[in-house]
mmCIF file of C-alpha atoms in Angstrom:
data_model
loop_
_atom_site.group_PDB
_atom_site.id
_atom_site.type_symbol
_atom_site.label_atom_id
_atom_site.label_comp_id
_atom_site.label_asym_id
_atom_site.label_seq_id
_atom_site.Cartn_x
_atom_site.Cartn_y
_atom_site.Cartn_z
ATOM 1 C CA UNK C 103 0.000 0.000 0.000
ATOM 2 C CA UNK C 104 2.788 2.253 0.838
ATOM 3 C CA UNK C 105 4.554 1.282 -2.685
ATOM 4 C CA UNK C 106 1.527 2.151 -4.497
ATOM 5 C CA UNK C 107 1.624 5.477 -2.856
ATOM 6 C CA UNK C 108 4.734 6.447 -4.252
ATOM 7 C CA UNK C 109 4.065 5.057 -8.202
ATOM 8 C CA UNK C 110 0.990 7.081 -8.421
ATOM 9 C CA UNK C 111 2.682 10.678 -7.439
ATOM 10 C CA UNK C 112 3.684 12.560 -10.151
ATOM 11 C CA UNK C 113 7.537 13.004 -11.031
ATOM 12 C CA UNK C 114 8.741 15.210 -7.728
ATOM 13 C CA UNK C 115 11.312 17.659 -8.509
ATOM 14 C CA UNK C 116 14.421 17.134 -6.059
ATOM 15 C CA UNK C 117 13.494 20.490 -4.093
ATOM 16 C CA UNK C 118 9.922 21.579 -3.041
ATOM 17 C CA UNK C 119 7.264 19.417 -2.799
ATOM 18 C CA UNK C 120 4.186 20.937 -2.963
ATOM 19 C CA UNK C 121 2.070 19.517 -1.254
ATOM 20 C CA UNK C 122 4.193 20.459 1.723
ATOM 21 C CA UNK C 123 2.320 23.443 2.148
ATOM 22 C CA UNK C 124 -0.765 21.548 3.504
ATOM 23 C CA UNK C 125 1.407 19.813 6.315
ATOM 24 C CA UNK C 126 0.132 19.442 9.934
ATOM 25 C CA UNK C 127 0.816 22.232 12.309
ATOM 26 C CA UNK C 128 2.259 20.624 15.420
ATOM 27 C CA UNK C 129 5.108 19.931 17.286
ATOM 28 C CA UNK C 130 7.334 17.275 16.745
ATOM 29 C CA UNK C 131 9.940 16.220 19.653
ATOM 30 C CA UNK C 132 12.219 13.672 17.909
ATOM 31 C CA UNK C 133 12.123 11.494 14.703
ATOM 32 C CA UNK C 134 14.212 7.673 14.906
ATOM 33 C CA UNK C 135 14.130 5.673 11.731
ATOM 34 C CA UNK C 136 15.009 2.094 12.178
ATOM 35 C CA UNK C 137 16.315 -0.458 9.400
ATOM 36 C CA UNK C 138 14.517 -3.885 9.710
ATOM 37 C CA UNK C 139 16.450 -5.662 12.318
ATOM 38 C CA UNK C 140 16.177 -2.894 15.115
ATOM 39 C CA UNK C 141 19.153 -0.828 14.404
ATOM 40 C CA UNK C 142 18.749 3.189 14.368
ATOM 41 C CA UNK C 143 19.502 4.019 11.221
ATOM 42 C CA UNK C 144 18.357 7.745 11.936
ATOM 43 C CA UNK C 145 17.604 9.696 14.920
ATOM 44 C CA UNK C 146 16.999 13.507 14.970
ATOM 45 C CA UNK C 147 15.954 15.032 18.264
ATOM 46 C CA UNK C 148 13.802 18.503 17.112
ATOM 47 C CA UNK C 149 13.010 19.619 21.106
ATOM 48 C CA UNK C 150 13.019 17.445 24.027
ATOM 49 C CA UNK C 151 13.623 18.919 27.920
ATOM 50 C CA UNK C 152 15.693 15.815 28.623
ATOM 51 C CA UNK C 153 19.010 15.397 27.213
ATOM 52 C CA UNK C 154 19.302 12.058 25.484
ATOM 53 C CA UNK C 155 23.103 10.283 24.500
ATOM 54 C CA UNK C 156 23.781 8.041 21.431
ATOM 55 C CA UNK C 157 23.913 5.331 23.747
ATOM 56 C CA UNK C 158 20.249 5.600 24.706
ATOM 57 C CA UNK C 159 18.452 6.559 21.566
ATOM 58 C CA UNK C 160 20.880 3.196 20.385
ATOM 59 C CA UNK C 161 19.198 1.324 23.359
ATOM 60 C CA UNK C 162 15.545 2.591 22.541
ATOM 61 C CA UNK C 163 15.125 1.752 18.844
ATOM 62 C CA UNK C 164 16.233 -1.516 19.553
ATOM 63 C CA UNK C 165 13.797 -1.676 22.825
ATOM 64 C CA UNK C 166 10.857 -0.316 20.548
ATOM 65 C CA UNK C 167 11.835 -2.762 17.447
ATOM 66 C CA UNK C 168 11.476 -5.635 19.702
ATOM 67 C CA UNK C 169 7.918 -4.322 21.797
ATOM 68 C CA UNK C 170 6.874 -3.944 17.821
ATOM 69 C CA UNK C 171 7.209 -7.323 17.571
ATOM 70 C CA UNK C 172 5.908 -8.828 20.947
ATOM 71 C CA UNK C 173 2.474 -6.861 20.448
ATOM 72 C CA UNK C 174 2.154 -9.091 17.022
ATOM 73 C CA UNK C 175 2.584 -11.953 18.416
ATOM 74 C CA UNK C 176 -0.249 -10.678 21.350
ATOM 75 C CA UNK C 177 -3.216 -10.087 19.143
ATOM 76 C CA UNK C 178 -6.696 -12.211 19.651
ATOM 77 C CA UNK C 179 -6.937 -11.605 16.105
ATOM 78 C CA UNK C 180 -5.033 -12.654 13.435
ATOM 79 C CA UNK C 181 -3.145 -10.011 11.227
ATOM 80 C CA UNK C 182 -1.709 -8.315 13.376
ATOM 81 C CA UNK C 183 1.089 -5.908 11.905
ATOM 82 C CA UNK C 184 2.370 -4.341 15.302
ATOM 83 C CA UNK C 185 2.071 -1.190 17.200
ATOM 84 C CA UNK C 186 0.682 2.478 14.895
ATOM 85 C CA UNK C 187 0.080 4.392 17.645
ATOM 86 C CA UNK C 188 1.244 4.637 21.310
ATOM 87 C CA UNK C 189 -0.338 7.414 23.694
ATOM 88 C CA UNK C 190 1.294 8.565 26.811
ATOM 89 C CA UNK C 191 0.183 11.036 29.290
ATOM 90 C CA UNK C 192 2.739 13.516 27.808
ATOM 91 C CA UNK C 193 3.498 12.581 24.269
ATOM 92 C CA UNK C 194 2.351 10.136 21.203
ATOM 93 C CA UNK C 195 4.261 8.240 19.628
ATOM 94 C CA UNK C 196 3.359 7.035 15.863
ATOM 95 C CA UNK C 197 4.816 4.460 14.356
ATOM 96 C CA UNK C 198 4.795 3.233 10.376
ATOM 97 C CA UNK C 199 6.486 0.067 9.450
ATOM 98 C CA UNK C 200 7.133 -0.259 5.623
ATOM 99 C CA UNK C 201 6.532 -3.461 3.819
ATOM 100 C CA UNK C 202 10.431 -3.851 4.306
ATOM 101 C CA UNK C 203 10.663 -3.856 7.584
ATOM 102 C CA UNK C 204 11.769 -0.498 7.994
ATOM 103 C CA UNK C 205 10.077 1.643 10.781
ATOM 104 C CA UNK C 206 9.995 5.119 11.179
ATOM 105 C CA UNK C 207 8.422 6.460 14.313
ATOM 106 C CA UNK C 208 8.028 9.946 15.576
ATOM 107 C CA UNK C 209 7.078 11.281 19.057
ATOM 108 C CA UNK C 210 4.849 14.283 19.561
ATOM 109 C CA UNK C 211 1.975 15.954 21.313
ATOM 110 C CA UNK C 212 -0.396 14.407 22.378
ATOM 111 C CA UNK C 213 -3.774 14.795 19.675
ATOM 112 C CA UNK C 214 -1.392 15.738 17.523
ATOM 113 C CA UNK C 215 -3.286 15.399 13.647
ATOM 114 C CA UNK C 216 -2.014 13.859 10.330
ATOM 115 C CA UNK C 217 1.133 12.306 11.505
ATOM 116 C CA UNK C 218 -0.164 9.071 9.428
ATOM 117 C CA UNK C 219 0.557 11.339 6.412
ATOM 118 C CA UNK C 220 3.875 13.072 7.981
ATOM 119 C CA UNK C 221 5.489 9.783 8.233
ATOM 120 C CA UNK C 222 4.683 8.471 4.653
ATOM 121 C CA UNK C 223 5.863 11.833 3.440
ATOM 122 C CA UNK C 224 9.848 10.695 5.392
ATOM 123 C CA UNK C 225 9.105 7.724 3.857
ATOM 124 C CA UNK C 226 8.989 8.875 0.399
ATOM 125 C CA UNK C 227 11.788 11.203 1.232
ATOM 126 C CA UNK C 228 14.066 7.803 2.384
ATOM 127 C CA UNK C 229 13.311 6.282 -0.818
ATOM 128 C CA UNK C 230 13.845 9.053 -2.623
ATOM 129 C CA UNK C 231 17.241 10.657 -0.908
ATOM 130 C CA UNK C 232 18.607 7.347 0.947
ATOM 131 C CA UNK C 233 17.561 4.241 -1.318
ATOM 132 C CA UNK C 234 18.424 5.847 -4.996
ATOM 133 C CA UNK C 235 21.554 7.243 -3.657
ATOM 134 C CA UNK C 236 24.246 4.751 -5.230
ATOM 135 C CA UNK C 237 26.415 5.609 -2.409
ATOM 136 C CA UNK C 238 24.153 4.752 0.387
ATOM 137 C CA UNK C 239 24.668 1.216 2.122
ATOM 138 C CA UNK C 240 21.913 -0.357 3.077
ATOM 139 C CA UNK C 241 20.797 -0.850 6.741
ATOM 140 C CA UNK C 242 23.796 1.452 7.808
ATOM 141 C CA UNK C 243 22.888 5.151 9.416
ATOM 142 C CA UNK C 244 21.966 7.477 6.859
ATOM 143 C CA UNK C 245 24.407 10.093 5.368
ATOM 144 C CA UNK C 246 22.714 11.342 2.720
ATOM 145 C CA UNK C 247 22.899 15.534 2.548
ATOM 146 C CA UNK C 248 19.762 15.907 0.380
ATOM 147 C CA UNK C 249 17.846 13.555 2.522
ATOM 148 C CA UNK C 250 18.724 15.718 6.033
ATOM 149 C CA UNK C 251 18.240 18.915 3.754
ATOM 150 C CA UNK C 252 14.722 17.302 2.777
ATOM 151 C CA UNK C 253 13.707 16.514 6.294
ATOM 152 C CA UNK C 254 14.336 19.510 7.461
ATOM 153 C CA UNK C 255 12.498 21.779 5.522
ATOM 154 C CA UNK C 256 9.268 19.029 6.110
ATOM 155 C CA UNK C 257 9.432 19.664 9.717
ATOM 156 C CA UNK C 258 10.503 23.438 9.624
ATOM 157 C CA UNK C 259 7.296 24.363 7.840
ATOM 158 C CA UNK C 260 5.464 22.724 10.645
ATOM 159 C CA UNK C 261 7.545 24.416 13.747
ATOM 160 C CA UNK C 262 7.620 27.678 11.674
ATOM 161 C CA UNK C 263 4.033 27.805 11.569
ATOM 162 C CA UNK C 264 2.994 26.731 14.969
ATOM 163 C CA UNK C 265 5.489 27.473 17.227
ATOM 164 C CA UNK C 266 7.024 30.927 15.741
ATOM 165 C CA UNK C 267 10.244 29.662 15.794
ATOM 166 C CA UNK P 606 -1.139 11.966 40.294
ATOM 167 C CA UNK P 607 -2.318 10.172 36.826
ATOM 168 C CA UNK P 608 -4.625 7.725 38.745
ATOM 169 C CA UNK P 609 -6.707 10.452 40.766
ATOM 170 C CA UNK P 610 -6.683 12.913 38.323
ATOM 171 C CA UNK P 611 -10.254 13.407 36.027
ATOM 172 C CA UNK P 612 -13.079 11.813 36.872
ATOM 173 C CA UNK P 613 -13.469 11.138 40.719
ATOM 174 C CA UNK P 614 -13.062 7.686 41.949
ATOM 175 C CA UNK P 615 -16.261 7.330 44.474
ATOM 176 C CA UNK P 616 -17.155 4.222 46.012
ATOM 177 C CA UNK P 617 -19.479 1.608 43.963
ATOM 178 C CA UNK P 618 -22.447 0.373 45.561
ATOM 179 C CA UNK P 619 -24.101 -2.554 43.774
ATOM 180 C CA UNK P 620 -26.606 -0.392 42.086
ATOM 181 C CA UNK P 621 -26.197 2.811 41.909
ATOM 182 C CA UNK P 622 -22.782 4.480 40.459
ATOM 183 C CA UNK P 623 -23.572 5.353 36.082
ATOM 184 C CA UNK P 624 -21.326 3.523 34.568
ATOM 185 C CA UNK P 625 -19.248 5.492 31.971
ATOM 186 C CA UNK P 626 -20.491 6.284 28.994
ATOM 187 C CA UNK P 627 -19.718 3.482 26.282
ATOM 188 C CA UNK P 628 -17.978 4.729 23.252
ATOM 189 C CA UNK P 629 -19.452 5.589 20.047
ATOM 190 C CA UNK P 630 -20.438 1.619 18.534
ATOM 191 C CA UNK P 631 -18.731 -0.105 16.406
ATOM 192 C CA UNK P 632 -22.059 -2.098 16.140
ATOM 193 C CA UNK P 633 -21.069 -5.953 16.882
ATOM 194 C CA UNK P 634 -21.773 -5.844 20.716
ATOM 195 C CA UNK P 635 -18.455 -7.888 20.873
ATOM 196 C CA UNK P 636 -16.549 -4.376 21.524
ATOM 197 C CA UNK P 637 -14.119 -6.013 24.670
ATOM 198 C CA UNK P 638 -12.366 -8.863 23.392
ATOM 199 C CA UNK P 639 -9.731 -9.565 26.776
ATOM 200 C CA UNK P 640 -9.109 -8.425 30.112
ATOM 201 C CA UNK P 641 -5.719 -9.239 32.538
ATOM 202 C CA UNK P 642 -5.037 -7.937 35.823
ATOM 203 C CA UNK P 643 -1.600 -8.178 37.388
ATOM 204 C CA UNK P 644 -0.514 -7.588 40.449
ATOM 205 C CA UNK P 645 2.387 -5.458 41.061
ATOM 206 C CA UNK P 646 4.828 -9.015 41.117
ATOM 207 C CA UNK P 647 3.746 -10.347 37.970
ATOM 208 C CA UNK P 648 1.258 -12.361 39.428
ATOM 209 C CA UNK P 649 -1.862 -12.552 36.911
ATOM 210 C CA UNK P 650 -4.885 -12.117 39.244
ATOM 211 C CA UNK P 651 -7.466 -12.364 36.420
ATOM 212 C CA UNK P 652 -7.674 -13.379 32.806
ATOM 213 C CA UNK P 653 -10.733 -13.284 31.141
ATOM 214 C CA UNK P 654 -11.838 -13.348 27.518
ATOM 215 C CA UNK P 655 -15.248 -12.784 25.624
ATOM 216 C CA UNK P 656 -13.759 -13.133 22.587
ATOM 217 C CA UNK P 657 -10.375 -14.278 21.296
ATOM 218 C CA UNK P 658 -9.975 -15.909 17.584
ATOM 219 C CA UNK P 659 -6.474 -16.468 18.041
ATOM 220 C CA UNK P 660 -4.247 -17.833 20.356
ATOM 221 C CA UNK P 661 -0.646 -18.002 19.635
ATOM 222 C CA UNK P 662 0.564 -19.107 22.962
ATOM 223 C CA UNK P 663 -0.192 -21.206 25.991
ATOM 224 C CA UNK P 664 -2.179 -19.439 28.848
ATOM 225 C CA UNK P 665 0.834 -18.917 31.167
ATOM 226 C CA UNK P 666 3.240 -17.704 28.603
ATOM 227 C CA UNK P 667 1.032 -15.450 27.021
ATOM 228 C CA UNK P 668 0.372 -13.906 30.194
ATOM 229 C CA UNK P 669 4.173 -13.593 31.341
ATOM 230 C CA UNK P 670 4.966 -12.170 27.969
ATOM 231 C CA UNK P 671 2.161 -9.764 28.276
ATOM 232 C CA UNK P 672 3.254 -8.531 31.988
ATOM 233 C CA UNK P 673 6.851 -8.071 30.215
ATOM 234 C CA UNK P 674 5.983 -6.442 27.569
ATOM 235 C CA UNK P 675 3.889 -3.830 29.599
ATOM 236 C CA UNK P 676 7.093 -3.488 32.037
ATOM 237 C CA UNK P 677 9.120 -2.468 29.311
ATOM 238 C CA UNK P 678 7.230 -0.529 27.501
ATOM 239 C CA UNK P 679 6.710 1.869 30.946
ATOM 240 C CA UNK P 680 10.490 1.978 30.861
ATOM 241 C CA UNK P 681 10.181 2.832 27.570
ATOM 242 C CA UNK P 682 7.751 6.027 27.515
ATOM 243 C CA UNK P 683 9.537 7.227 31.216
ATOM 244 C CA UNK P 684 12.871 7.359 29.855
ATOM 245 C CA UNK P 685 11.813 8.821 25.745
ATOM 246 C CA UNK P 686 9.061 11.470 27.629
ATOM 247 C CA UNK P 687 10.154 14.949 25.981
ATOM 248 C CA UNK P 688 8.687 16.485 28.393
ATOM 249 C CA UNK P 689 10.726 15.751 31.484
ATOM 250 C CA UNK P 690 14.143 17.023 31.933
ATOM 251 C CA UNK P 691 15.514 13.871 33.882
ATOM 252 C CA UNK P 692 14.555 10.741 32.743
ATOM 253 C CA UNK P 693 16.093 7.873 34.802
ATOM 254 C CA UNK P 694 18.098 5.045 33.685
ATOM 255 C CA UNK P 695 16.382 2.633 31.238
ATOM 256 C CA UNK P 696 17.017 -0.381 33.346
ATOM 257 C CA UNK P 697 16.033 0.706 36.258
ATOM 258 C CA UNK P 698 12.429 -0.542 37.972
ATOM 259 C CA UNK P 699 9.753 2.465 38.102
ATOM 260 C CA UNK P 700 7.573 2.290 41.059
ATOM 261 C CA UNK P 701 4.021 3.328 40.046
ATOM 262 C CA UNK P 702 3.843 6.240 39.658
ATOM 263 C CA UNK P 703 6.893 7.229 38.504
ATOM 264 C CA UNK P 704 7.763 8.506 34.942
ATOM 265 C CA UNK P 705 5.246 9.473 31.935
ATOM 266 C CA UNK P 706 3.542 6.246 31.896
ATOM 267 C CA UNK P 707 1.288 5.155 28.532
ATOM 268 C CA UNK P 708 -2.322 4.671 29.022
ATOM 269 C CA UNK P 709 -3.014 2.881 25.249
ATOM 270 C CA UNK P 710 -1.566 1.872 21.983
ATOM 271 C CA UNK P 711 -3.202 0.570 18.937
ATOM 272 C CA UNK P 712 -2.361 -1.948 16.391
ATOM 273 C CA UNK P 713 -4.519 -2.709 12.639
ATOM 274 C CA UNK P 714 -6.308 -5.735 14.887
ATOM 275 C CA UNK P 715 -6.889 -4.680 18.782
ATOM 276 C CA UNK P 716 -6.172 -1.621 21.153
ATOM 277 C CA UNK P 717 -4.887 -2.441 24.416
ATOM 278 C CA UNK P 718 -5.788 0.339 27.469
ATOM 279 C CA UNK P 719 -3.854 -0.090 30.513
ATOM 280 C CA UNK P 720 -4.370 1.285 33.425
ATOM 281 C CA UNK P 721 -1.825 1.042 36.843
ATOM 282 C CA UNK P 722 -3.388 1.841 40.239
ATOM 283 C CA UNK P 723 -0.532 3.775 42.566
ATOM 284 C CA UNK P 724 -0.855 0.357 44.844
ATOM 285 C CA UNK P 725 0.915 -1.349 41.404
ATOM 286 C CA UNK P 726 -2.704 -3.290 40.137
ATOM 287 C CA UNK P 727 -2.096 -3.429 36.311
ATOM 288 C CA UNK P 728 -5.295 -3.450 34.427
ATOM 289 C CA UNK P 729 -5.298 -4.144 30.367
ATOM 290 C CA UNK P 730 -8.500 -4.279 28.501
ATOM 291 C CA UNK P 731 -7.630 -5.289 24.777
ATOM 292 C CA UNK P 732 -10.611 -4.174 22.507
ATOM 293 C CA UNK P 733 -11.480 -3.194 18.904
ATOM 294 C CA UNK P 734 -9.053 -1.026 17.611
ATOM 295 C CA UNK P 735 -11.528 1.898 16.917
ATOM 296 C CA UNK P 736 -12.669 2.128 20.606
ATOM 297 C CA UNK P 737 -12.502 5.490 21.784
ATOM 298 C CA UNK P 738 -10.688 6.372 25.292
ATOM 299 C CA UNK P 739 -11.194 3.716 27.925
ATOM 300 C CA UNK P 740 -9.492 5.407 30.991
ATOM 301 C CA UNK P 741 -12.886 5.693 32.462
ATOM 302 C CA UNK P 742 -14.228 2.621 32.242
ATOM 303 C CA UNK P 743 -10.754 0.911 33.471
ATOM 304 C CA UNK P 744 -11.298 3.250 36.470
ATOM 305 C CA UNK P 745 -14.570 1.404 37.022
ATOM 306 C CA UNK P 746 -13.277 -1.491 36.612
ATOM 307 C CA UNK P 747 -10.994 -0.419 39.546
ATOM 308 C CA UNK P 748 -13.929 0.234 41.485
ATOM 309 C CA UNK P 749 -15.342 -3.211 40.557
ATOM 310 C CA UNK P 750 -12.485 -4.443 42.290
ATOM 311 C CA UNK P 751 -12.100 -2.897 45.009
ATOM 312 C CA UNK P 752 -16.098 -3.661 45.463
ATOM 313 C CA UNK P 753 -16.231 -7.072 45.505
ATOM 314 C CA UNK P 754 -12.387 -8.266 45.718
ATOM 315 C CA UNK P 755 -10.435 -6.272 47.927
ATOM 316 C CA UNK P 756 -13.442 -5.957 50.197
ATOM 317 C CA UNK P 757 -14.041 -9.422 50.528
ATOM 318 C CA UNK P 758 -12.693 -11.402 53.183
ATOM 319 C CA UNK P 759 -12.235 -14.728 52.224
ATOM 320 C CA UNK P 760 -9.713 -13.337 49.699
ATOM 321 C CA UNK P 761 -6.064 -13.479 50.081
ATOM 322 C CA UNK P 762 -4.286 -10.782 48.227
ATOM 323 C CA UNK P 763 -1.574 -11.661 45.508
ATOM 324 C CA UNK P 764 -3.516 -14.903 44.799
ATOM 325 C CA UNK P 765 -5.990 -15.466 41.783
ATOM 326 C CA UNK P 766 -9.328 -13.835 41.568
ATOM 327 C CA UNK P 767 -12.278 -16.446 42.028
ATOM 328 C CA UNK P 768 -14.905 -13.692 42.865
ATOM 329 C CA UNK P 769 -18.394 -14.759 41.357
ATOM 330 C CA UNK P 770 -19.832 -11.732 42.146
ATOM 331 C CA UNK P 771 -16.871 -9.693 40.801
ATOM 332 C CA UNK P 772 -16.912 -12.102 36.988
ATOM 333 C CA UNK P 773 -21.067 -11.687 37.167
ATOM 334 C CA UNK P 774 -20.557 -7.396 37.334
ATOM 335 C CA UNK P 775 -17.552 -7.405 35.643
ATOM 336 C CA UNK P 776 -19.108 -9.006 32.569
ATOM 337 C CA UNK P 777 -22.521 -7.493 32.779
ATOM 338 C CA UNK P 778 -20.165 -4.413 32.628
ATOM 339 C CA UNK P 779 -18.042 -5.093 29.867
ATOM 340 C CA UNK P 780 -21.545 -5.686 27.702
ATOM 341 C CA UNK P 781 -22.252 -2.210 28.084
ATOM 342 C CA UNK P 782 -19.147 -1.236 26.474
ATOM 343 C CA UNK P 783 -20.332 -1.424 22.992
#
């Protein structure tokens, strides 16, 4: 479903896409992309009170990768394709899993609208910056200049807007 | 402070308390599909199920591997809460109510609420995933238990829930949650 997504968009130029302008208002407090065995592939941290090390985002990816999986293997019903959408008392946390394996999950306020769409936007942005860059191993963290360039104007539009900053 | 805050927590008589308003229907009547309650060692008081299509594991390890997977994901949402400015160690035990703690998360097939009671009582109600907010009606769940369990003498606390009374309300509850 996500694949079919991204073969019925029209040809995106590299810079400015336009339907950017009709992103979500809200804030964001990190973004962690994870490869498909549990390894943080991409963390960016856009406003949290608490300090967090590499050691700990390392340690949570993996700790969410594997909860992902448990909460499959939970379900009274069959089909079960793991955890969308986690709500705290301070935050959310919304999770998509592509049909690779690779999750990308972002925490944020809580009621926070339209991060469905958000996420399949850094999704298309991966495949488009990460995946079709020749130099880019796969699995390994991303270093990928038009891909952080990319992401940050998506969630700059948002903050911008909201927040004033 | 989570526990007490909203909706008071007054005490049930048989009869009388409203029960929470159920959430908008999905229509089938078969809204609640589970319910566990642990205690605060692991211990799974009650387990109860209306309707379960699936079950990938025996009783007992589906019921440790539920208690773990709640115990880490508290560690999880304590220690990745933006909003705090300390967030302990990840490894480190959390007593009740310490740390953001979650109160739901949703898959594509089932949405489990949880609900932890400051004296460590876990409760988890797994329904349909497009239930609305259950916080209210795990609080009277709460009350169901401290009704007819706690305040019972002939039970001993930390052991298994075999309350008729308590399964009778408890399901004639859980019906109401369409």
């Amino acid at each position: 479903m996500a694949v079919a997504v991204c073969i019925c968009l029209p040809r995106l130029s590299l810079i400015g896409f336009p339907f950017f302008l009709t992103m979500a208002t809200v804030a964001i407090y990190s973004l962690f992309i994870i490869n498909k065995s549990g390894g943080l592939i991409h963390y960016k941290d856009y406003g949290s009170a608490g300090r967090m090390d590499t050691n700990d985002s390392l340690r949570l990816a993996s700790l969410w990768h594997s909860m992902h999986a448990i909460s499959q293997q939970l379900s009274p019903t069959p089909g079960c394709n793991g955890i969308d959408l986690l709500q705290a008392h301070n935050f959310d946390l919304h999770c998509f899993q592509s049909l690779t394996g690779t999750k990308f999950f972002v925490v944020c306020e809580t009621g926070a609208p339209n991060m469905e769409f958000l996420l399949r936007t850094i999704y298309q942005l991966y495949t488009e910056f990460a995946l079709k860059n020749p130099f880019y191993e796969m699995e390994m963290p991303i270093r990928c200049e038009l891909f952080d360039f990319n992401l940050a104007q998506v969630i700059q539009k948002d903050r911008v807007a909201l927040l004033g900053r | 402070m989570q526990f007490f805050s909203g909706s008071s927590l007054t005490s049930v008589a048989p009869d009388s308390s409203p029960a929470p308003a159920a959430p908008p229907g999905t229509g089938t009547g078969a809204n609640a599909q589970l319910i566990y309650i642990f205690n605060r060692n692991g211990v799974c008081l009650l387990y109860r199920e209306w309707h379960r299509p699936l079950r990938t594991l025996a009783r007992n390890q589906d019921q440790k591997l539920m208690f773990g997977l709640l115990f880490s994901l508290r560690s999880f949402t304590a220690k990745i809460d933006p909003t705090s400015t300390e967030n302990g160690n990840l490894g480190a035990p959390l007593l009740p109510g310490q740390g953001c703690s979650f109160h739901s998360f949703k898959t594509n097939t089932y949405k489990l609420n949880y609900m932890e009671s400051p004296s460590g009582i876990k409760l988890i109600l797994l329904t349909h995933p497009r239930t609305g907010d259950q916080r209210d009606a795990l609080k009277h769940i709460y009350s169901l238990y401290v009704e007819y369990v706690v305040k019972n003498p002939l039970y001993a606390p930390g052991s298994p829930i075999k309350c008729e009374l308590f399964n009778k309300h408890l399901d004639q509850y859980v019906k109401t949650l369409i």
